[in-house]
Amino acid sequence: MAVDADLVPARRTRLRSRLSVLGEHDFRWFFAGYATSLFGSSMAPVAVAFAVLDGGGSGTDLGWVMAARILPIVLVMLAGGVVADRLGSRRVMLAADVLRCGVQGVFAAALAVGHAPVWAMVGLVAVWGLGEGVFLPALGALVPGLVARQESLADANALLGLARSVATVAGPALAGVLVAWSGPASVLLVDAVTYGVGVLALARLVVAGLAVAAPAEPDASDSMLADLREGWSEFRSRPWLWVTTVQMAFFNLLVWAPFLVLGPLTAQRGLGGARAWGLVMGLYGAGAVLGGLVMLGRRPARPLAVATVATLGWALPSAALATGAPLLWTAAAALVAGAGSAVCGALYETTMQRWVPGDVLARVTAFGGLGAFVLGPLGLAAAGPLADRVGAGAVLGFGAVWQLAAGVLVLAVREVRCAGWDSPGRASGGGAG
C-alpha cells in the first residue's frame, strides 16, 4: 500500500509536468480556440456532402465540390507562407479565420433559406479552401512563439496533434447526428461559430509571433518571387527536410490514397462492409489519440530517427488488407498506424520549428506541406483504375512494401538517423550531430 500511495503523487507530478505548457497564457488561449475550430472543420465535410446529395446532386457534382476545396489550398499555400513571414503569422491566421467564419455563415444561411445550386457551393467551398491554404503555413510558424521554453515545444505540438486526432474521430460522428436531426445548415452554422471562437482566441494572444519571426516591414523592392526563392533555398539546404518531404509525397501517392479508395472496397467484399471499415478508421483515429498522449513529456534523443521508425507502421493496414487478414488484425494494424502518425507528426513539427529560422519558417512549412500533398490527388484518381487492371491486393501490397523500403532508405540518410534536438539541420552546417 505504501508503494501505491507513493506512486499516485509521482504520476500526478509527471502529468502536471507534461501539461505545464497549458499554463502559458498564449498557448492556452490558442489551444482552446484551435481545438474548437478543429471540431467545426472536421464536421463541415459531412454537411457539405449531404447538402449536395440532398439537393439532388450526383456523385460527379460532389466530386466537383470537394475538389473546389483542395485546389485553392494547393494554389495559395506558397503565397500564404510568404505573406505569413512578411506580416506575421497571427495576423494572417486572424484574417483566415474571419474569412472562413464568414463563408461558412453564408453557406449555412443559403442552405437554411433554400437549396444552393452546385455552382454556388463550389464557389463557397473554394473560398473556404482559400482560407485554409493561407492558414496552414502560418500555423507552423506561430507555435514556437506561443511557448516560453523550447523544452515545451514538443509538448505543445503533441497537444495540438492530440486535438486534431480527437476532432477527426469525434467531429464526423457528431456531424452525422446533427445532419440527421436538423440538416446540413445547422452543422455549417456550428462550424462558423467555431471559427469565431478561433478569432477571439487569436485576438487574446499577447506575444504571438514576436518570438518566432518579428517580421520587419518589407522593402518595396522585395518581391514575392524573391521571398519564394529564399524559402526554397532554406528548404533545399536541409537534406533531412526534403528527404522526408519526398517520403511523404510518395506515401500519399502509393500508400494512403490507395488505402482510402480501395480500403472500403476491400471491406465491402470481405471484412463486413461499412461497419467493419468504420471500425478500422475509428481505431486509426484512436491510435492517433493514443500516440499524442504517449508523446506528452517525451523527447527522444534522435527525434527524426524515431519519427521515421514510426512511419514504418503505416505499411501495416495496407498489408493487412492486401493479404486478406481478419478484421481484428486489420483494425489492430490501423491502431498502430494511427499511433505512428501522431508520433511522427509531433516530432517532425517540433524539429522543423527548432531548426528553421523563424523569419522563413512559414515559407519552409509551405514548401514542405505542398510537396507532401501534391501527389495525393493523383493517387486518389489512379487507385481505382489501377486496381481494375492488377487487383486491389496488388496495389495495396505494393504500397505496404514501398512504405517499409522508403522508411529504411530515409533512415540511411545521416541527417535523419543521427540528428539530435540541437542539430543545425543544414547541408552547409555539417548535418547531423
Short mmCIF file of C-alpha atoms in Angstrom, two decimals:
data_model
loop_
_atom_site.label_atom_id
_atom_site.label_comp_id
_atom_site.label_asym_id
_atom_site.label_seq_id
_atom_site.Cartn_x
_atom_site.Cartn_y
_atom_site.Cartn_z
CA MET A 1 0.00 0.00 0.00
CA ALA A 2 2.85 2.37 0.79
CA VAL A 3 4.28 1.85 -2.69
CA ASP A 4 0.92 2.58 -4.32
CA ALA A 5 0.49 5.70 -2.21
CA ASP A 6 3.88 6.95 -3.35
CA LEU A 7 3.13 6.23 -7.00
CA VAL A 8 -0.02 8.36 -7.15
CA PRO A 9 1.68 11.70 -6.36
CA ALA A 10 4.54 10.82 -8.71
CA ARG A 11 2.14 10.16 -11.56
CA ARG A 12 0.28 13.37 -10.86
CA THR A 13 3.56 15.27 -10.88
CA ARG A 14 4.52 13.78 -14.26
CA LEU A 15 1.10 14.61 -15.68
CA ARG A 16 1.31 18.21 -14.46
CA SER A 17 4.77 18.49 -15.99
CA ARG A 18 3.56 17.21 -19.35
CA LEU A 19 0.60 19.61 -19.34
CA SER A 20 2.57 22.56 -17.98
CA VAL A 21 2.60 24.19 -21.41
CA LEU A 22 -1.13 24.85 -20.91
CA GLY A 23 -0.12 27.18 -18.09
CA GLU A 24 1.35 29.60 -20.63
CA HIS A 25 -1.14 32.34 -21.48
CA ASP A 26 -0.73 32.45 -25.25
CA PHE A 27 -0.60 28.72 -25.82
CA ARG A 28 -3.59 28.09 -23.55
CA TRP A 29 -5.77 30.56 -25.43
CA PHE A 30 -4.59 29.39 -28.83
CA PHE A 31 -5.08 25.74 -27.95
CA ALA A 32 -8.65 26.38 -26.77
CA GLY A 33 -9.56 28.29 -29.93
CA TYR A 34 -7.76 25.97 -32.33
CA ALA A 35 -9.20 22.81 -30.77
CA THR A 36 -12.70 24.29 -31.00
CA SER A 37 -12.31 25.27 -34.66
CA LEU A 38 -10.90 21.83 -35.45
CA PHE A 39 -14.18 20.25 -34.41
CA GLY A 40 -16.05 22.52 -36.79
CA SER A 41 -13.60 21.84 -39.61
CA SER A 42 -13.95 18.08 -39.18
CA MET A 43 -17.75 18.31 -39.14
CA ALA A 44 -18.16 20.52 -42.20
CA PRO A 45 -17.23 18.00 -44.96
CA VAL A 46 -20.07 15.72 -43.82
CA ALA A 47 -22.52 18.61 -44.00
CA VAL A 48 -21.28 19.70 -47.42
CA ALA A 49 -21.60 16.17 -48.82
CA PHE A 50 -25.20 15.84 -47.66
CA ALA A 51 -26.02 19.36 -48.83
CA VAL A 52 -25.00 18.33 -52.34
CA LEU A 53 -26.76 14.95 -52.28
CA ASP A 54 -29.93 16.17 -50.55
CA GLY A 55 -30.27 18.79 -53.27
CA GLY A 56 -30.29 16.11 -55.96
CA GLY A 57 -26.62 16.37 -56.85
CA SER A 58 -24.76 13.44 -58.35
CA GLY A 59 -21.52 11.81 -57.35
CA THR A 60 -19.82 13.91 -60.01
CA ASP A 61 -21.28 17.07 -58.50
CA LEU A 62 -19.98 16.03 -55.10
CA GLY A 63 -16.55 15.42 -56.62
CA TRP A 64 -16.51 18.93 -58.07
CA VAL A 65 -17.47 20.46 -54.75
CA MET A 66 -14.83 18.51 -52.82
CA ALA A 67 -12.16 19.33 -55.41
CA ALA A 68 -13.07 23.00 -55.10
CA ARG A 69 -11.78 22.92 -51.53
CA ILE A 70 -8.50 21.18 -52.33
CA LEU A 71 -7.41 23.20 -55.36
CA PRO A 72 -7.20 26.61 -53.62
CA ILE A 73 -5.15 25.07 -50.80
CA VAL A 74 -2.58 23.90 -53.35
CA LEU A 75 -2.60 27.17 -55.27
CA VAL A 76 -2.20 29.60 -52.37
CA MET A 77 -0.11 27.66 -49.85
CA LEU A 78 3.24 29.05 -51.04
CA ALA A 79 1.88 32.59 -51.25
CA GLY A 80 0.40 32.11 -47.79
CA GLY A 81 3.82 31.23 -46.45
CA VAL A 82 5.33 34.39 -47.93
CA VAL A 83 2.58 36.60 -46.52
CA ALA A 84 2.84 34.99 -43.08
CA ASP A 85 6.61 35.56 -42.96
CA ARG A 86 6.14 39.19 -44.04
CA LEU A 87 3.17 40.23 -41.93
CA GLY A 88 3.34 37.78 -39.03
CA SER A 89 1.51 34.51 -38.55
CA ARG A 90 -1.06 35.83 -36.10
CA ARG A 91 -2.35 38.50 -38.49
CA VAL A 92 -2.64 36.03 -41.34
CA MET A 93 -4.40 33.43 -39.21
CA LEU A 94 -6.85 36.02 -37.89
CA ALA A 95 -7.73 37.04 -41.43
CA ALA A 96 -8.08 33.40 -42.50
CA ASP A 97 -10.39 32.56 -39.59
CA VAL A 98 -12.52 35.66 -40.19
CA LEU A 99 -12.82 34.64 -43.85
CA ARG A 100 -13.76 31.05 -43.02
CA CYS A 101 -16.21 32.15 -40.33
CA GLY A 102 -17.93 34.42 -42.83
CA VAL A 103 -18.10 31.98 -45.71
CA GLN A 104 -19.44 29.14 -43.56
CA GLY A 105 -22.05 31.51 -42.15
CA VAL A 106 -23.12 32.49 -45.67
CA PHE A 107 -23.18 28.81 -46.68
CA ALA A 108 -25.38 27.95 -43.69
CA ALA A 109 -27.75 30.82 -44.47
CA ALA A 110 -28.01 29.80 -48.13
CA LEU A 111 -28.99 26.26 -47.15
CA ALA A 112 -31.39 27.47 -44.46
CA VAL A 113 -33.44 29.60 -46.87
CA GLY A 114 -33.42 27.08 -49.70
CA HIS A 115 -31.23 24.77 -51.75
CA ALA A 116 -27.99 26.29 -53.01
CA PRO A 117 -27.08 25.34 -56.59
CA VAL A 118 -23.95 23.31 -57.15
CA TRP A 119 -22.08 26.23 -58.73
CA ALA A 120 -22.72 28.32 -55.62
CA MET A 121 -21.49 25.53 -53.35
CA VAL A 122 -18.37 25.19 -55.48
CA GLY A 123 -17.67 28.90 -55.04
CA LEU A 124 -18.30 28.89 -51.29
CA VAL A 125 -16.16 25.81 -50.71
CA ALA A 126 -13.38 27.34 -52.83
CA VAL A 127 -13.31 30.41 -50.57
CA TRP A 128 -13.20 28.08 -47.57
CA GLY A 129 -10.20 26.29 -49.11
CA LEU A 130 -8.54 29.64 -49.79
CA GLY A 131 -8.66 30.41 -46.09
CA GLU A 132 -7.20 27.01 -45.24
CA GLY A 133 -4.36 27.40 -47.72
CA VAL A 134 -3.31 30.66 -46.07
CA PHE A 135 -3.84 29.40 -42.50
CA LEU A 136 -1.78 26.20 -42.66
CA PRO A 137 1.75 27.57 -43.28
CA ALA A 138 1.14 30.36 -40.77
CA LEU A 139 0.16 27.78 -38.15
CA GLY A 140 3.52 26.03 -38.38
CA ALA A 141 5.35 29.32 -37.87
CA LEU A 142 3.17 30.55 -35.00
CA VAL A 143 3.54 27.72 -32.48
CA PRO A 144 7.17 28.37 -31.38
CA GLY A 145 6.19 31.90 -30.35
CA LEU A 146 3.46 30.60 -28.04
CA VAL A 147 5.81 28.86 -25.60
CA ALA A 148 8.41 30.49 -23.39
CA ARG A 149 10.72 27.48 -23.21
CA GLN A 150 11.95 25.44 -26.17
CA GLU A 151 11.65 22.35 -23.98
CA SER A 152 7.86 22.84 -24.02
CA LEU A 153 7.64 22.91 -27.82
CA ALA A 154 7.37 19.14 -28.19
CA ASP A 155 4.53 19.02 -25.64
CA ALA A 156 2.77 21.87 -27.45
CA ASN A 157 2.90 20.02 -30.76
CA ALA A 158 1.81 16.79 -29.11
CA LEU A 159 -1.24 18.52 -27.62
CA LEU A 160 -2.13 20.14 -30.95
CA GLY A 161 -1.80 16.78 -32.68
CA LEU A 162 -3.95 15.21 -29.98
CA ALA A 163 -6.65 17.83 -30.57
CA ARG A 164 -6.55 17.10 -34.31
CA SER A 165 -6.89 13.37 -33.67
CA VAL A 166 -9.83 13.75 -31.29
CA ALA A 167 -11.59 16.09 -33.73
CA THR A 168 -11.00 13.67 -36.61
CA VAL A 169 -12.67 10.88 -34.65
CA ALA A 170 -15.49 12.78 -32.94
CA GLY A 171 -16.28 15.54 -35.45
CA PRO A 172 -17.71 13.46 -38.31
CA ALA A 173 -19.75 11.33 -35.88
CA LEU A 174 -21.28 14.42 -34.29
CA ALA A 175 -21.89 15.93 -37.72
CA GLY A 176 -23.81 12.84 -38.80
CA VAL A 177 -26.10 13.15 -35.79
CA LEU A 178 -26.70 16.87 -36.39
CA VAL A 179 -27.34 16.43 -40.11
CA ALA A 180 -29.91 13.71 -39.40
CA TRP A 181 -31.54 15.83 -36.70
CA SER A 182 -31.60 19.31 -38.19
CA GLY A 183 -29.95 19.27 -41.62
CA PRO A 184 -26.61 20.38 -43.10
CA ALA A 185 -27.21 24.08 -42.46
CA SER A 186 -27.00 23.60 -38.70
CA VAL A 187 -23.60 21.91 -38.96
CA LEU A 188 -22.21 24.70 -41.14
CA LEU A 189 -23.54 27.25 -38.66
CA VAL A 190 -21.73 25.41 -35.86
CA ASP A 191 -18.57 25.47 -37.99
CA ALA A 192 -18.90 29.23 -38.47
CA VAL A 193 -19.27 29.69 -34.71
CA THR A 194 -16.16 27.59 -34.03
CA TYR A 195 -14.15 29.75 -36.41
CA GLY A 196 -15.47 32.75 -34.49
CA VAL A 197 -14.11 31.20 -31.30
CA GLY A 198 -10.77 30.81 -33.08
CA VAL A 199 -10.80 34.51 -33.97
CA LEU A 200 -11.47 35.50 -30.36
CA ALA A 201 -8.68 33.23 -29.12
CA LEU A 202 -6.16 34.62 -31.61
CA ALA A 203 -7.17 38.15 -30.63
CA ARG A 204 -6.29 37.35 -27.00
CA LEU A 205 -2.69 36.43 -27.78
CA VAL A 206 -0.12 38.84 -26.39
CA VAL A 207 3.24 37.92 -27.87
CA ALA A 208 2.25 35.51 -30.63
CA GLY A 209 4.70 35.55 -33.49
CA LEU A 210 7.14 38.00 -31.89
CA ALA A 211 9.43 35.24 -30.62
CA VAL A 212 9.20 33.47 -33.94
CA ALA A 213 9.80 35.99 -36.62
CA ALA A 214 9.38 39.61 -35.52
CA PRO A 215 8.69 40.38 -39.19
CA ALA A 216 10.10 43.63 -40.48
CA GLU A 217 8.27 45.82 -42.93
CA PRO A 218 9.24 44.59 -46.41
CA ASP A 219 11.06 46.97 -48.74
CA ALA A 220 9.26 47.98 -51.89
CA SER A 221 11.96 46.23 -53.88
CA ASP A 222 11.21 42.91 -52.20
CA SER A 223 9.13 40.71 -54.46
CA MET A 224 7.10 37.65 -53.67
CA LEU A 225 9.25 35.71 -56.13
CA ALA A 226 12.40 36.69 -54.24
CA ASP A 227 10.77 35.63 -50.98
CA LEU A 228 9.84 32.29 -52.51
CA ARG A 229 13.39 31.80 -53.76
CA GLU A 230 14.70 32.47 -50.26
CA GLY A 231 12.23 30.00 -48.78
CA TRP A 232 13.15 27.38 -51.38
CA SER A 233 16.85 27.90 -50.66
CA GLU A 234 16.25 27.33 -46.95
CA PHE A 235 14.15 24.25 -47.70
CA ARG A 236 16.56 22.53 -50.07
CA SER A 237 19.61 23.32 -47.91
CA ARG A 238 18.33 20.83 -45.32
CA PRO A 239 18.66 17.24 -46.57
CA TRP A 240 16.52 15.84 -43.75
CA LEU A 241 13.69 18.16 -44.75
CA TRP A 242 13.46 17.46 -48.45
CA VAL A 243 14.13 13.74 -47.97
CA THR A 244 11.24 13.40 -45.53
CA THR A 245 9.04 15.54 -47.78
CA VAL A 246 9.70 13.22 -50.72
CA GLN A 247 8.92 10.27 -48.45
CA MET A 248 5.58 11.85 -47.51
CA ALA A 249 4.75 12.68 -51.12
CA PHE A 250 5.13 9.07 -52.22
CA PHE A 251 3.37 7.84 -49.08
CA ASN A 252 0.32 9.88 -50.08
CA LEU A 253 0.58 8.67 -53.68
CA LEU A 254 1.29 4.97 -53.17
CA VAL A 255 0.03 4.12 -49.68
CA TRP A 256 -2.53 6.48 -48.22
CA ALA A 257 -4.54 7.29 -51.36
CA PRO A 258 -4.96 3.60 -52.35
CA PHE A 259 -5.84 2.78 -48.74
CA LEU A 260 -8.62 5.39 -48.71
CA VAL A 261 -10.00 4.35 -52.10
CA LEU A 262 -9.53 0.57 -52.04
CA GLY A 263 -9.96 0.02 -48.31
CA PRO A 264 -13.75 0.46 -48.32
CA LEU A 265 -13.99 -1.72 -51.42
CA THR A 266 -11.97 -4.48 -49.78
CA ALA A 267 -14.03 -4.16 -46.61
CA GLN A 268 -17.24 -4.44 -48.62
CA ARG A 269 -16.07 -7.62 -50.30
CA GLY A 270 -14.57 -9.47 -47.38
CA LEU A 271 -14.38 -7.74 -44.00
CA GLY A 272 -18.01 -6.97 -43.27
CA GLY A 273 -18.88 -3.81 -45.14
CA ALA A 274 -19.31 -0.28 -43.87
CA ARG A 275 -19.38 -1.20 -40.18
CA ALA A 276 -16.08 -3.03 -40.50
CA TRP A 277 -14.50 -0.11 -42.32
CA GLY A 278 -15.85 2.27 -39.71
CA LEU A 279 -14.14 0.17 -37.03
CA VAL A 280 -10.84 0.25 -38.93
CA MET A 281 -10.90 4.02 -39.38
CA GLY A 282 -12.15 4.56 -35.85
CA LEU A 283 -9.21 2.62 -34.44
CA TYR A 284 -6.84 4.58 -36.68
CA GLY A 285 -8.14 7.73 -35.02
CA ALA A 286 -7.96 6.12 -31.59
CA GLY A 287 -4.34 5.19 -32.30
CA ALA A 288 -3.59 8.80 -33.18
CA VAL A 289 -5.09 9.92 -29.87
CA LEU A 290 -3.00 7.31 -28.06
CA GLY A 291 0.14 8.39 -29.90
CA GLY A 292 -0.47 12.02 -28.95
CA LEU A 293 -0.82 11.06 -25.29
CA VAL A 294 2.36 8.97 -25.43
CA MET A 295 4.35 11.90 -26.84
CA LEU A 296 3.48 14.24 -23.98
CA GLY A 297 6.63 14.81 -21.94
CA ARG A 298 8.81 12.62 -24.16
CA ARG A 299 11.81 13.96 -26.11
CA PRO A 300 13.79 11.12 -27.69
CA ALA A 301 17.47 11.84 -28.26
CA ARG A 302 17.12 11.18 -32.02
CA PRO A 303 13.77 12.74 -32.92
CA LEU A 304 13.91 12.30 -36.70
CA ALA A 305 15.05 8.69 -36.40
CA VAL A 306 12.16 7.91 -34.04
CA ALA A 307 9.73 9.76 -36.33
CA THR A 308 10.91 7.72 -39.32
CA VAL A 309 10.65 4.43 -37.43
CA ALA A 310 7.08 5.43 -36.56
CA THR A 311 6.28 5.72 -40.28
CA LEU A 312 7.03 2.02 -40.76
CA GLY A 313 3.72 1.30 -39.04
CA TRP A 314 1.89 2.98 -41.89
CA ALA A 315 2.55 -0.11 -44.00
CA LEU A 316 0.57 -2.39 -41.70
CA PRO A 317 -3.06 -1.56 -42.63
CA SER A 318 -2.37 -1.84 -46.36
CA ALA A 319 -0.51 -5.11 -45.79
CA ALA A 320 -3.42 -6.47 -43.75
CA LEU A 321 -5.93 -5.62 -46.47
CA ALA A 322 -3.68 -6.96 -49.23
CA THR A 323 -3.21 -10.33 -47.51
CA GLY A 324 -6.85 -10.78 -46.54
CA ALA A 325 -6.17 -10.57 -42.80
CA PRO A 326 -9.17 -10.87 -40.46
CA LEU A 327 -10.95 -7.73 -39.30
CA LEU A 328 -9.36 -7.87 -35.84
CA TRP A 329 -5.83 -7.84 -37.27
CA THR A 330 -6.67 -5.13 -39.80
CA ALA A 331 -8.15 -2.92 -37.09
CA ALA A 332 -5.12 -3.52 -34.85
CA ALA A 333 -2.84 -2.55 -37.75
CA ALA A 334 -4.81 0.68 -38.17
CA LEU A 335 -4.40 1.39 -34.44
CA VAL A 336 -0.61 1.06 -34.72
CA ALA A 337 -0.53 3.20 -37.87
CA GLY A 338 -2.58 5.93 -36.21
CA ALA A 339 -0.24 5.99 -33.21
CA GLY A 340 2.75 6.21 -35.55
CA SER A 341 1.15 9.12 -37.38
CA ALA A 342 0.80 11.12 -34.16
CA VAL A 343 4.34 10.32 -33.01
CA CYS A 344 5.83 11.24 -36.38
CA GLY A 345 3.82 14.45 -36.66
CA ALA A 346 4.74 15.74 -33.21
CA LEU A 347 8.46 15.05 -33.63
CA TYR A 348 8.67 16.30 -37.20
CA GLU A 349 6.87 19.57 -36.50
CA THR A 350 8.94 20.24 -33.38
CA THR A 351 12.18 19.53 -35.24
CA MET A 352 11.25 21.92 -38.03
CA GLN A 353 10.28 24.66 -35.60
CA ARG A 354 13.55 24.30 -33.67
CA TRP A 355 15.86 24.13 -36.67
CA VAL A 356 14.35 26.52 -39.21
CA PRO A 357 14.79 30.28 -38.58
CA GLY A 358 11.57 31.99 -37.60
CA ASP A 359 11.69 34.58 -40.38
CA VAL A 360 11.41 31.87 -43.08
CA LEU A 361 9.52 29.20 -41.14
CA ALA A 362 6.13 29.80 -42.77
CA ARG A 363 7.63 29.56 -46.27
CA VAL A 364 9.58 26.41 -45.44
CA THR A 365 6.42 24.93 -43.91
CA ALA A 366 4.54 25.79 -47.10
CA PHE A 367 7.10 24.08 -49.33
CA GLY A 368 7.05 21.00 -47.12
CA GLY A 369 3.27 20.87 -46.98
CA LEU A 370 2.84 21.40 -50.70
CA GLY A 371 5.48 18.81 -51.56
CA ALA A 372 3.94 16.23 -49.26
CA PHE A 373 0.41 16.86 -50.53
CA VAL A 374 0.82 17.43 -54.25
CA LEU A 375 0.82 13.79 -55.42
CA GLY A 376 -2.12 12.76 -53.24
CA PRO A 377 -4.89 13.71 -55.70
CA LEU A 378 -3.13 11.72 -58.43
CA GLY A 379 -3.12 8.68 -56.16
CA LEU A 380 -6.82 9.09 -55.42
CA ALA A 381 -7.62 9.28 -59.12
CA ALA A 382 -5.37 6.39 -60.18
CA ALA A 383 -6.00 3.85 -57.42
CA GLY A 384 -9.34 2.61 -58.76
CA PRO A 385 -8.37 2.18 -62.42
CA LEU A 386 -5.07 0.56 -61.44
CA ALA A 387 -6.85 -1.87 -59.14
CA ASP A 388 -9.17 -2.81 -62.01
CA ARG A 389 -6.12 -3.85 -64.03
CA VAL A 390 -3.92 -5.60 -61.46
CA GLY A 391 -6.20 -6.13 -58.46
CA ALA A 392 -6.72 -4.19 -55.24
CA GLY A 393 -4.48 -6.57 -53.29
CA ALA A 394 -1.55 -5.92 -55.61
CA VAL A 395 -1.92 -2.14 -55.34
CA LEU A 396 -2.24 -2.23 -51.55
CA GLY A 397 0.59 -4.73 -51.19
CA PHE A 398 2.92 -2.65 -53.32
CA GLY A 399 2.15 0.35 -51.15
CA ALA A 400 2.99 -1.60 -47.99
CA VAL A 401 6.31 -2.80 -49.39
CA TRP A 402 7.11 0.69 -50.63
CA GLN A 403 6.47 2.22 -47.22
CA LEU A 404 8.82 -0.21 -45.49
CA ALA A 405 11.52 0.31 -48.11
CA ALA A 406 11.12 4.09 -48.01
CA GLY A 407 11.49 4.13 -44.23
CA VAL A 408 14.72 2.15 -44.43
CA LEU A 409 16.07 4.46 -47.15
CA VAL A 410 15.24 7.58 -45.15
CA LEU A 411 16.98 6.12 -42.10
CA ALA A 412 20.08 5.67 -44.26
CA VAL A 413 20.35 9.47 -44.52
CA ARG A 414 22.78 10.59 -41.82
CA GLU A 415 20.97 13.86 -41.09
CA VAL A 416 17.85 11.85 -40.29
CA ARG A 417 19.44 8.92 -38.49
CA CYS A 418 21.84 10.79 -36.21
CA ALA A 419 20.30 14.20 -35.65
CA GLY A 420 19.54 15.38 -32.12
CA TRP A 421 17.39 18.26 -30.97
CA ASP A 422 20.09 20.91 -31.38
CA SER A 423 21.43 19.93 -34.80
CA PRO A 424 21.55 22.75 -37.35
CA GLY A 425 19.94 20.53 -39.99
CA ARG A 426 21.61 22.30 -42.94
CA ALA A 427 23.82 20.79 -45.57
CA SER A 428 26.27 23.62 -45.02
CA GLY A 429 26.23 23.18 -41.26
CA GLY A 430 27.67 19.71 -41.02
CA GLY A 431 24.40 17.79 -40.96
CA ALA A 432 23.74 15.52 -38.08
CA GLY A 433 25.11 15.51 -34.62
#
